[in-house]
Amino acid sequence: MQKEQPQVLDIVEGALANSRPFGDCDYIHQCTWRHEERRLELLEGHLPSSRALLSALRGAGTARRYRVLGDPVVRAAIHDAIGHHRLHVSHPHPEDLEQILRDAAALAADERRDAPLAAGAARDVRLGQAPHHGFLWCGGADDDRPFSRRFAALFREKLPWLRPAAPDARDRHTLLQGARLLDVLLPALARSALAHAQLVVVAGPDGDAPAQARGFRSATVAGLLGTVVLGPVTLKTPWSAAEHLLHESMHLKFIDLELTHSLLRNGYRMERSPVVSPPWHRRDPSGLRDWTVNRMLTVLHVYVALALFFRAVERRAGELEAEFGPLGDLDPGLQARRSFDRAHFLVHALRRHEGELGAAGRRFCAWLDCTLAAFDPSPPPAGSEVHLLLDLYAREAAALRDRLARSAEPPAAARLVEEIATTELATARGVLAAIEGAPPLRDAPAPAATLAERLWEVRARISASLRRVPREAYARRSAGSAKTPAELVRAMLDSSSDAVSALFRELGPT
């Protein structure tokens, strides 16, 4: 790392946390409050409680306004009331909206420290004692407080395949440690990001969850504003908890920006948006994994922040592991590089679709691009995607290894594994042969004892060999070749898709 890197990281953190209009959380909150108050004004002729809430908010201090107007149930009630009374969208229980706003008015007039969702709770657990630290959801089936009931209904509506659960003592400890680690690593960005996360919910997939939800890690949902949802798998270490708290809080920050700034052109509609297929995800013929322009913007926002996070971890892990535990299998250097590379890809993709952005969106994208350039020591060549494809390749190899290790290894699986390995080894040799001066494929180690080890060894060897090639070399087509080496790598991953799918079917359900 360059000698001046620590100072550069401090400057980048200051930009992401404090610059206006896209970094300063206090400024963004002020914009959000004005937005919600204007919506309440639109309801004054329909809901008496909207006048009461407006009056209470205008007499409340900043801390109280922050808690009440940031509460996911209050914000959802304002949204639904606008839909019902102004846009004539039917609501099953409009009387509930009146009651929520009335209760919110009473809570806004009461200068207390808790959020509406936490008021009257048997257990009040926060991520920390600073104003930007949100609350942990500790409600259960027997929690009959009006705000809790409404939040549980919203959660079922927005995330029907997840079930929230009160975090146990270990999970609470890991979450609090994760928040404190984030405060230590990146104090300015931690405050600026976590200030948008009023509530943290621990949840896992229920018995009817789709297969792709079984490994749920984390989520934010536009209909649950101010809410971070974390899967138990993210709470193995404070390092993982800190990463996912930052990740999802940056998404929440973007949602508030999107509501209050012209990030997208007038008339933009997600269903008609141009899309890209991120190279680090396997292509889905249904298009379910394609990203719209607004999705690209929010993910770019997150990856720039994560690049900074992993650089900070890389810099300070040695001094902090004694307090927060070992990094485990986290490789901060690799994760920082992945975040940088994915962010660069999204910047280039957004430039191709700049017409879909509003004035603020173009400025937002340029700001993140400049921020990225300020601390990426080795940006990839324009149009380079092989490094992103290899991320997918390695991640899929790990998933296959873990799945094979849990299986009884039916006879057909051995044949499929051998077919995949043989085909990919031949393709990798062809890719390397098409690149002048590329090193040959690394020698094979001793034969693997299990199917899981066999496929993992082959893919790890191929990935390591391909990563040794300079990234710019993948764009150069050799004489007589119809495809660039990059296109050959893409073809290798695409052609293995059917075989990998067949292997998973042979292994059966988990």
Coordinates of C-alpha atoms in Angstrom, one line a residue:
M1 CA 0.0 0.0 0.0
Q2 CA 1.2 3.5 -0.8
K3 CA 2.8 5.4 2.1
E4 CA 0.2 8.2 2.0
Q5 CA -2.7 5.7 1.9
P6 CA -4.0 6.3 5.5
Q7 CA -4.4 10.0 4.8
V8 CA -6.1 9.3 1.5
L9 CA -8.5 6.9 3.2
D10 CA -9.3 9.6 5.8
I11 CA -10.1 12.1 3.0
V12 CA -12.3 9.5 1.2
E13 CA -14.2 8.8 4.4
G14 CA -14.8 12.5 4.9
A15 CA -16.2 12.8 1.4
L16 CA -18.5 9.8 1.8
A17 CA -19.7 10.9 5.2
N18 CA -19.8 14.7 5.2
S19 CA -20.0 16.1 1.7
R20 CA -23.2 17.7 0.4
P21 CA -25.6 16.8 -1.0
F22 CA -24.8 13.1 -1.1
G23 CA -22.8 12.4 2.1
D24 CA -24.0 14.6 4.9
C25 CA -26.6 12.6 6.9
D26 CA -27.9 15.6 8.7
Y27 CA -28.6 17.4 5.5
I28 CA -30.2 14.3 4.0
H29 CA -32.4 13.9 7.1
Q30 CA -33.5 17.6 6.8
C31 CA -34.5 16.9 3.2
T32 CA -36.4 13.7 4.2
W33 CA -38.3 15.5 7.0
R34 CA -39.4 18.3 4.7
H35 CA -40.5 15.6 2.2
E36 CA -42.6 13.8 4.9
E37 CA -44.0 17.1 6.3
R38 CA -45.2 18.1 2.8
R39 CA -46.9 14.8 2.5
L40 CA -48.6 15.3 5.9
E41 CA -49.8 18.7 4.7
L42 CA -51.5 17.0 1.7
L43 CA -53.4 14.9 4.2
E44 CA -54.6 17.6 6.4
G45 CA -58.0 17.7 4.8
H46 CA -58.4 13.9 5.1
L47 CA -56.9 12.9 8.4
P48 CA -57.2 15.0 11.6
S49 CA -54.2 13.1 13.0
S50 CA -52.0 14.5 10.2
R51 CA -52.5 18.0 11.6
A52 CA -51.7 16.8 15.1
L53 CA -48.6 15.1 14.0
L54 CA -47.4 18.1 12.0
S55 CA -48.0 20.3 15.0
A56 CA -46.1 18.0 17.3
L57 CA -43.2 17.6 14.9
R58 CA -42.8 21.4 14.5
G59 CA -42.6 21.8 18.2
A60 CA -40.2 18.8 18.7
G61 CA -36.4 18.9 19.0
T62 CA -34.1 17.5 16.3
A63 CA -33.5 14.2 18.1
R64 CA -37.3 13.6 18.5
R65 CA -38.1 14.4 14.9
Y66 CA -35.3 12.0 13.9
R67 CA -36.8 9.1 15.8
V68 CA -40.4 9.7 14.9
L69 CA -40.1 10.6 11.2
G70 CA -37.5 7.9 10.7
D71 CA -39.7 5.1 12.2
P72 CA -40.6 2.6 9.5
V73 CA -44.2 2.2 10.7
V74 CA -44.8 6.0 10.7
R75 CA -43.3 6.4 7.2
A76 CA -45.3 3.5 5.8
A77 CA -48.5 4.9 7.3
I78 CA -47.9 8.3 5.7
H79 CA -47.1 6.6 2.4
D80 CA -50.3 4.4 2.5
A81 CA -52.4 7.4 3.6
I82 CA -51.3 9.4 0.6
G83 CA -52.1 6.4 -1.6
H84 CA -55.5 5.9 -0.1
H85 CA -56.7 9.5 0.3
R86 CA -54.9 11.3 -2.5
L87 CA -54.4 8.7 -5.2
H88 CA -57.5 6.6 -4.4
V89 CA -55.6 3.4 -3.9
S90 CA -57.7 1.1 -1.7
H91 CA -56.4 0.3 1.8
P92 CA -57.9 -2.5 3.8
H93 CA -57.9 -0.7 7.1
P94 CA -57.7 3.1 6.7
E95 CA -58.7 3.6 10.3
D96 CA -55.4 2.0 11.3
L97 CA -53.5 4.8 9.4
E98 CA -55.4 7.4 11.5
Q99 CA -54.5 5.6 14.7
I100 CA -50.8 5.3 13.8
L101 CA -50.5 9.0 13.0
R102 CA -52.4 9.9 16.2
D103 CA -50.1 7.7 18.3
A104 CA -47.0 9.2 16.4
A105 CA -48.2 12.7 17.3
A106 CA -48.4 11.8 21.0
L107 CA -44.9 10.2 20.8
A108 CA -43.5 13.2 19.0
A109 CA -44.7 15.5 21.7
D110 CA -43.0 13.4 24.3
E111 CA -39.3 14.2 24.4
R112 CA -38.0 10.7 25.0
R113 CA -35.0 8.8 23.6
D114 CA -36.7 5.7 22.2
A115 CA -38.3 5.2 18.7
P116 CA -42.0 4.6 18.3
L117 CA -41.4 0.9 17.7
A118 CA -39.4 0.6 20.9
A119 CA -41.8 2.6 23.1
G120 CA -43.2 0.4 25.9
A121 CA -41.1 -2.6 24.8
A122 CA -40.1 -5.1 27.5
R123 CA -36.6 -5.0 26.2
D124 CA -34.8 -1.9 24.8
V125 CA -31.6 -2.9 23.0
R126 CA -29.7 -0.5 20.8
L127 CA -26.6 -0.9 18.7
G128 CA -24.9 1.6 21.0
Q129 CA -25.5 4.8 23.0
A130 CA -24.7 7.4 20.3
P131 CA -27.7 9.1 18.6
H132 CA -27.0 7.3 15.3
H133 CA -27.3 3.9 16.9
G134 CA -30.7 2.2 16.0
F135 CA -32.7 -0.4 17.9
L136 CA -32.8 -4.2 17.6
W137 CA -36.1 -5.7 16.9
C138 CA -36.9 -7.8 20.0
G139 CA -40.7 -8.3 19.4
G140 CA -42.4 -11.6 19.3
A141 CA -45.7 -13.2 18.6
D142 CA -47.0 -12.1 22.0
D143 CA -46.0 -8.4 21.4
D144 CA -49.4 -6.8 21.0
R145 CA -48.3 -3.1 21.0
P146 CA -50.0 -1.3 18.1
F147 CA -46.7 -0.3 16.4
S148 CA -45.3 -3.8 16.8
R149 CA -48.4 -5.4 15.3
R150 CA -48.2 -3.1 12.3
F151 CA -44.5 -3.6 11.8
A152 CA -45.0 -7.4 11.9
A153 CA -47.8 -7.1 9.3
L154 CA -45.5 -4.9 7.1
F155 CA -42.7 -7.4 7.4
R156 CA -44.9 -10.3 6.3
E157 CA -46.1 -8.2 3.4
K158 CA -42.7 -7.1 2.1
L159 CA -40.6 -10.1 3.0
P160 CA -43.1 -13.1 3.2
W161 CA -40.4 -15.7 3.0
L162 CA -38.5 -14.5 6.1
R163 CA -39.4 -14.8 9.7
P164 CA -38.0 -12.2 12.2
A165 CA -36.8 -13.5 15.6
A166 CA -35.7 -11.8 18.8
P167 CA -31.8 -12.1 18.6
D168 CA -30.3 -14.3 21.3
A169 CA -27.6 -13.1 23.7
R170 CA -24.8 -14.1 21.3
D171 CA -26.4 -12.4 18.3
R172 CA -27.0 -9.2 20.3
H173 CA -23.4 -9.2 21.5
T174 CA -22.0 -9.7 17.9
L175 CA -24.3 -7.0 16.6
L176 CA -23.2 -4.5 19.2
Q177 CA -19.6 -5.5 18.7
G178 CA -20.0 -5.0 14.9
A179 CA -21.5 -1.6 15.4
R180 CA -18.7 -0.6 17.7
L181 CA -16.1 -2.0 15.3
L182 CA -17.6 0.1 12.5
D183 CA -17.4 3.2 14.8
V184 CA -13.7 2.5 15.5
L185 CA -12.7 1.7 11.9
L186 CA -14.7 4.5 10.2
P187 CA -16.2 6.8 12.8
A188 CA -17.5 9.5 10.4
L189 CA -18.9 7.0 7.8
A190 CA -20.4 4.8 10.6
R191 CA -22.4 7.8 11.9
S192 CA -23.4 8.9 8.4
A193 CA -24.6 5.5 7.3
L194 CA -26.0 4.0 10.5
A195 CA -28.0 7.2 11.1
H196 CA -30.3 5.9 8.3
A197 CA -30.9 2.6 10.0
Q198 CA -33.5 3.1 12.8
L199 CA -34.1 -0.6 13.2
V200 CA -32.1 -3.9 12.8
V201 CA -34.0 -7.1 12.5
V202 CA -32.5 -10.6 12.6
A203 CA -34.5 -12.9 10.4
G204 CA -34.2 -16.2 8.5
P205 CA -36.0 -18.0 5.8
D206 CA -39.2 -19.9 6.8
G207 CA -40.0 -23.5 5.7
D208 CA -41.7 -22.3 2.5
A209 CA -38.9 -20.0 1.3
P210 CA -37.7 -20.4 -2.2
A211 CA -34.4 -22.3 -2.7
Q212 CA -32.5 -19.1 -3.5
A213 CA -33.5 -17.7 -0.2
R214 CA -32.0 -20.5 1.9
G215 CA -28.6 -18.7 2.2
F216 CA -30.2 -15.4 3.1
R217 CA -27.6 -12.8 4.3
S218 CA -29.1 -9.3 4.4
A219 CA -31.6 -7.0 2.9
T220 CA -33.3 -3.6 2.8
V221 CA -36.7 -3.0 1.3
A222 CA -38.2 0.3 0.1
G223 CA -41.5 -0.5 1.9
L224 CA -39.6 -0.9 5.3
L225 CA -37.8 2.4 5.4
G226 CA -35.0 2.7 8.0
T227 CA -34.9 -1.1 8.5
V228 CA -31.9 -3.4 8.1
V229 CA -32.6 -7.1 7.9
L230 CA -29.8 -9.5 8.7
G231 CA -29.6 -13.2 8.4
P232 CA -27.9 -15.3 11.2
V233 CA -25.1 -16.2 8.8
T234 CA -23.9 -12.5 8.9
L235 CA -23.5 -12.7 12.7
K236 CA -20.6 -15.1 12.9
T237 CA -18.1 -12.4 13.7
P238 CA -18.1 -8.7 14.5
W239 CA -16.2 -8.2 11.2
S240 CA -19.0 -9.7 9.2
A241 CA -21.7 -7.9 11.3
A242 CA -19.9 -4.5 10.7
E243 CA -19.7 -5.2 6.9
H244 CA -23.4 -6.0 6.5
L245 CA -24.5 -3.2 8.8
L246 CA -22.6 -0.7 6.6
H247 CA -23.7 -2.4 3.4
E248 CA -27.4 -2.2 4.2
S249 CA -27.3 1.2 5.9
M250 CA -25.8 2.7 2.7
H251 CA -28.7 1.3 0.8
L252 CA -31.1 3.0 3.2
K253 CA -29.1 6.2 2.8
F254 CA -29.6 5.9 -1.0
I255 CA -33.3 5.4 -0.6
D256 CA -33.6 8.7 1.3
L257 CA -31.5 10.4 -1.4
E258 CA -33.7 8.9 -4.1
L259 CA -36.9 10.2 -2.4
T260 CA -35.6 13.7 -2.2
H261 CA -33.2 14.3 -5.1
S262 CA -33.5 14.1 -8.9
L263 CA -31.3 11.0 -9.2
L264 CA -33.4 9.6 -12.1
R265 CA -34.9 11.4 -15.1
N266 CA -38.4 12.7 -15.0
G267 CA -40.7 9.8 -16.0
Y268 CA -38.2 7.0 -15.2
R269 CA -39.9 3.7 -14.6
M270 CA -38.2 0.6 -13.4
E271 CA -40.2 -1.7 -15.6
R272 CA -38.9 0.1 -18.7
S273 CA -35.4 0.8 -17.5
P274 CA -32.3 -0.4 -19.4
V275 CA -30.6 -3.3 -17.6
V276 CA -27.2 -4.9 -17.2
S277 CA -26.3 -8.4 -16.1
P278 CA -23.5 -8.1 -13.6
P279 CA -20.6 -10.5 -14.6
W280 CA -20.1 -11.6 -11.0
H281 CA -23.6 -13.2 -11.0
R282 CA -24.5 -16.2 -13.2
R283 CA -26.7 -15.2 -16.1
D284 CA -30.3 -15.9 -15.6
P285 CA -32.3 -16.5 -18.8
S286 CA -35.4 -15.1 -17.0
G287 CA -33.7 -11.8 -16.4
L288 CA -34.4 -11.9 -12.7
R289 CA -30.8 -11.0 -11.9
D290 CA -30.6 -8.1 -14.3
W291 CA -30.1 -4.7 -12.7
T292 CA -32.0 -1.6 -13.6
V293 CA -30.4 1.9 -13.6
N294 CA -31.6 2.8 -10.1
R295 CA -30.3 -0.6 -8.8
M296 CA -26.9 0.1 -10.4
L297 CA -26.8 3.5 -8.7
T298 CA -27.5 2.1 -5.2
V299 CA -25.1 -0.8 -5.6
L300 CA -22.3 1.5 -6.9
H301 CA -22.9 3.6 -3.7
V302 CA -22.5 0.5 -1.6
Y303 CA -19.4 -0.8 -3.3
V304 CA -17.5 2.4 -3.0
A305 CA -18.2 2.4 0.8
L306 CA -17.3 -1.3 1.1
A307 CA -14.0 -0.7 -0.8
L308 CA -13.2 1.9 1.9
F309 CA -14.3 -0.5 4.7
F310 CA -12.1 -3.3 3.5
R311 CA -9.1 -1.0 3.0
A312 CA -9.6 0.2 6.6
V313 CA -9.8 -3.5 7.8
E314 CA -6.6 -4.3 5.9
R315 CA -4.9 -1.4 7.5
R316 CA -6.0 -1.9 11.1
A317 CA -6.9 -5.6 11.6
G318 CA -3.6 -6.4 13.3
E319 CA -4.3 -4.0 16.1
L320 CA -8.1 -4.7 16.4
E321 CA -8.2 -8.5 16.3
A322 CA -7.3 -8.7 20.0
E323 CA -10.5 -6.8 20.8
F324 CA -12.9 -8.0 18.1
G325 CA -11.7 -11.5 17.4
P326 CA -9.9 -13.0 14.4
L327 CA -10.8 -12.1 10.8
G328 CA -11.5 -15.8 10.1
D329 CA -11.7 -16.5 6.4
L330 CA -12.1 -12.8 5.5
D331 CA -9.5 -11.6 3.1
P332 CA -9.8 -7.8 3.2
G333 CA -7.4 -7.2 0.4
L334 CA -9.3 -9.5 -2.0
Q335 CA -12.6 -8.0 -0.9
A336 CA -11.4 -4.5 -1.4
R337 CA -10.3 -5.3 -4.9
R338 CA -13.6 -6.9 -5.7
S339 CA -15.5 -3.9 -4.5
F340 CA -13.3 -1.6 -6.5
D341 CA -13.7 -3.7 -9.7
R342 CA -17.4 -4.0 -9.4
A343 CA -17.8 -0.3 -8.7
H344 CA -15.7 0.5 -11.9
F345 CA -17.9 -1.8 -13.9
L346 CA -21.1 0.0 -12.7
V347 CA -19.6 3.4 -13.4
H348 CA -19.0 2.4 -17.0
A349 CA -22.4 0.8 -17.3
L350 CA -24.1 4.0 -15.9
R351 CA -22.2 6.1 -18.4
R352 CA -23.9 4.1 -21.2
H353 CA -27.3 4.9 -19.8
E354 CA -26.7 8.5 -18.6
G355 CA -29.9 9.6 -20.3
E356 CA -31.9 7.7 -17.6
L357 CA -30.4 9.9 -14.9
G358 CA -31.6 13.2 -13.5
A359 CA -29.4 16.2 -12.8
A360 CA -28.6 15.0 -9.3
G361 CA -28.0 11.4 -10.6
R362 CA -25.4 12.5 -13.1
R363 CA -23.7 14.5 -10.3
F364 CA -24.0 11.5 -7.9
C365 CA -22.4 9.1 -10.4
A366 CA -19.5 11.6 -11.2
W367 CA -18.9 12.1 -7.4
L368 CA -18.6 8.4 -6.8
D369 CA -16.4 8.0 -9.8
C370 CA -14.0 10.7 -8.5
T371 CA -14.1 9.3 -5.0
L372 CA -13.2 5.8 -6.4
A373 CA -10.3 7.2 -8.4
A374 CA -8.9 8.9 -5.3
F375 CA -8.1 5.6 -3.5
D376 CA -8.0 2.7 -6.0
P377 CA -4.3 1.9 -6.5
S378 CA -4.9 -0.2 -9.6
P379 CA -8.1 0.5 -11.5
P380 CA -8.9 -2.1 -14.2
P381 CA -8.7 -1.3 -17.9
A382 CA -11.9 0.0 -19.4
G383 CA -14.2 -2.9 -20.5
S384 CA -12.2 -5.5 -18.5
E385 CA -14.6 -8.1 -17.1
V386 CA -12.5 -11.3 -16.6
H387 CA -11.6 -10.4 -13.0
L388 CA -15.3 -10.2 -12.3
L389 CA -16.1 -13.5 -14.1
L390 CA -13.3 -15.1 -12.0
D391 CA -15.0 -13.8 -8.8
L392 CA -18.2 -15.7 -9.9
Y393 CA -16.1 -18.7 -10.8
A394 CA -14.4 -18.9 -7.4
R395 CA -17.6 -18.2 -5.5
E396 CA -19.5 -20.9 -7.4
A397 CA -16.6 -23.3 -6.7
A398 CA -16.9 -22.7 -3.0
A399 CA -20.7 -23.3 -3.1
L400 CA -20.2 -26.5 -5.0
R401 CA -17.5 -27.7 -2.6
D402 CA -19.7 -27.1 0.4
R403 CA -22.7 -28.7 -1.3
L404 CA -20.7 -31.8 -2.3
A405 CA -19.3 -32.1 1.2
R406 CA -22.8 -32.4 2.6
S407 CA -23.9 -35.0 0.1
A408 CA -23.7 -38.8 0.0
E409 CA -22.0 -38.5 -3.4
P410 CA -24.4 -40.5 -5.7
P411 CA -22.6 -42.4 -8.5
A412 CA -23.9 -40.0 -11.2
A413 CA -22.3 -37.1 -9.4
A414 CA -18.8 -38.4 -9.9
R415 CA -19.4 -38.6 -13.6
L416 CA -20.7 -35.0 -13.7
V417 CA -17.9 -33.7 -11.6
E418 CA -15.3 -35.3 -13.9
E419 CA -17.1 -33.9 -17.0
I420 CA -17.1 -30.4 -15.6
A421 CA -13.4 -30.6 -14.5
T422 CA -12.2 -32.1 -17.8
T423 CA -14.1 -29.5 -19.9
E424 CA -13.0 -26.5 -17.8
L425 CA -9.3 -27.6 -17.8
A426 CA -9.4 -27.9 -21.6
T427 CA -11.0 -24.5 -22.0
A428 CA -8.5 -22.9 -19.5
R429 CA -5.6 -24.3 -21.5
G430 CA -7.1 -22.8 -24.7
V431 CA -7.5 -19.4 -23.1
L432 CA -3.9 -19.4 -21.9
A433 CA -2.7 -20.6 -25.3
A434 CA -4.5 -17.6 -26.9
I435 CA -2.5 -15.1 -24.8
E436 CA 1.0 -14.4 -25.9
G437 CA 3.4 -14.9 -23.0
A438 CA 0.8 -16.3 -20.7
P439 CA 2.1 -18.9 -18.1
P440 CA 0.9 -22.5 -18.6
L441 CA -1.8 -23.9 -16.3
R442 CA -0.3 -24.7 -12.9
D443 CA 0.6 -28.4 -12.2
A444 CA -2.0 -30.5 -10.5
P445 CA -1.4 -31.5 -6.9
A446 CA -1.9 -35.0 -5.5
P447 CA -5.2 -36.6 -6.5
A448 CA -8.1 -35.3 -4.5
A449 CA -9.8 -37.8 -2.1
T450 CA -13.4 -36.6 -2.5
L451 CA -15.6 -35.1 -5.1
A452 CA -15.8 -31.9 -3.2
E453 CA -12.0 -31.6 -3.1
R454 CA -11.6 -32.6 -6.8
L455 CA -13.8 -29.9 -8.2
W456 CA -12.5 -27.3 -5.8
E457 CA -8.9 -28.2 -6.7
V458 CA -9.5 -27.9 -10.4
R459 CA -11.3 -24.6 -10.2
A460 CA -8.8 -23.1 -7.7
R461 CA -5.9 -24.1 -10.1
I462 CA -7.7 -22.6 -13.1
S463 CA -8.6 -19.4 -11.3
A464 CA -5.1 -18.9 -9.9
S465 CA -3.6 -19.4 -13.4
L466 CA -6.0 -17.0 -15.1
R467 CA -5.5 -14.4 -12.4
R468 CA -1.7 -14.4 -13.2
V469 CA -2.4 -13.0 -16.7
P470 CA -2.4 -9.1 -16.9
R471 CA -5.9 -7.9 -17.2
E472 CA -5.3 -5.9 -20.3
A473 CA -4.2 -9.0 -22.1
Y474 CA -7.7 -10.5 -22.0
A475 CA -8.9 -7.8 -24.5
R476 CA -6.4 -8.7 -27.2
R477 CA -7.5 -11.1 -29.8
S478 CA -4.7 -13.4 -31.1
A479 CA -4.2 -14.0 -34.9
G480 CA -6.7 -16.5 -36.2
S481 CA -8.9 -16.4 -33.2
A482 CA -12.6 -15.4 -33.5
K483 CA -12.8 -14.5 -29.9
T484 CA -10.8 -12.5 -27.3
P485 CA -9.5 -14.4 -24.3
A486 CA -12.2 -12.6 -22.2
E487 CA -14.9 -14.0 -24.5
L488 CA -13.4 -17.5 -24.1
V489 CA -13.6 -17.2 -20.3
R490 CA -17.2 -16.1 -20.5
A491 CA -18.0 -19.0 -22.8
M492 CA -16.4 -21.4 -20.3
L493 CA -18.6 -20.2 -17.5
D494 CA -21.7 -20.2 -19.7
S495 CA -21.1 -23.7 -21.0
S496 CA -20.6 -25.1 -17.5
S497 CA -23.9 -23.7 -16.4
D498 CA -26.0 -26.7 -17.6
A499 CA -23.6 -29.2 -16.1
V500 CA -23.5 -27.4 -12.8
S501 CA -27.3 -27.3 -12.7
A502 CA -27.5 -31.0 -13.5
L503 CA -25.0 -31.7 -10.7
F504 CA -27.1 -29.8 -8.2
R505 CA -30.2 -31.7 -9.3
E506 CA -28.4 -35.0 -8.9
L507 CA -27.4 -34.1 -5.4
G508 CA -31.0 -33.4 -4.5
P509 CA -32.4 -30.9 -2.0
T510 CA -30.3 -29.7 1.0

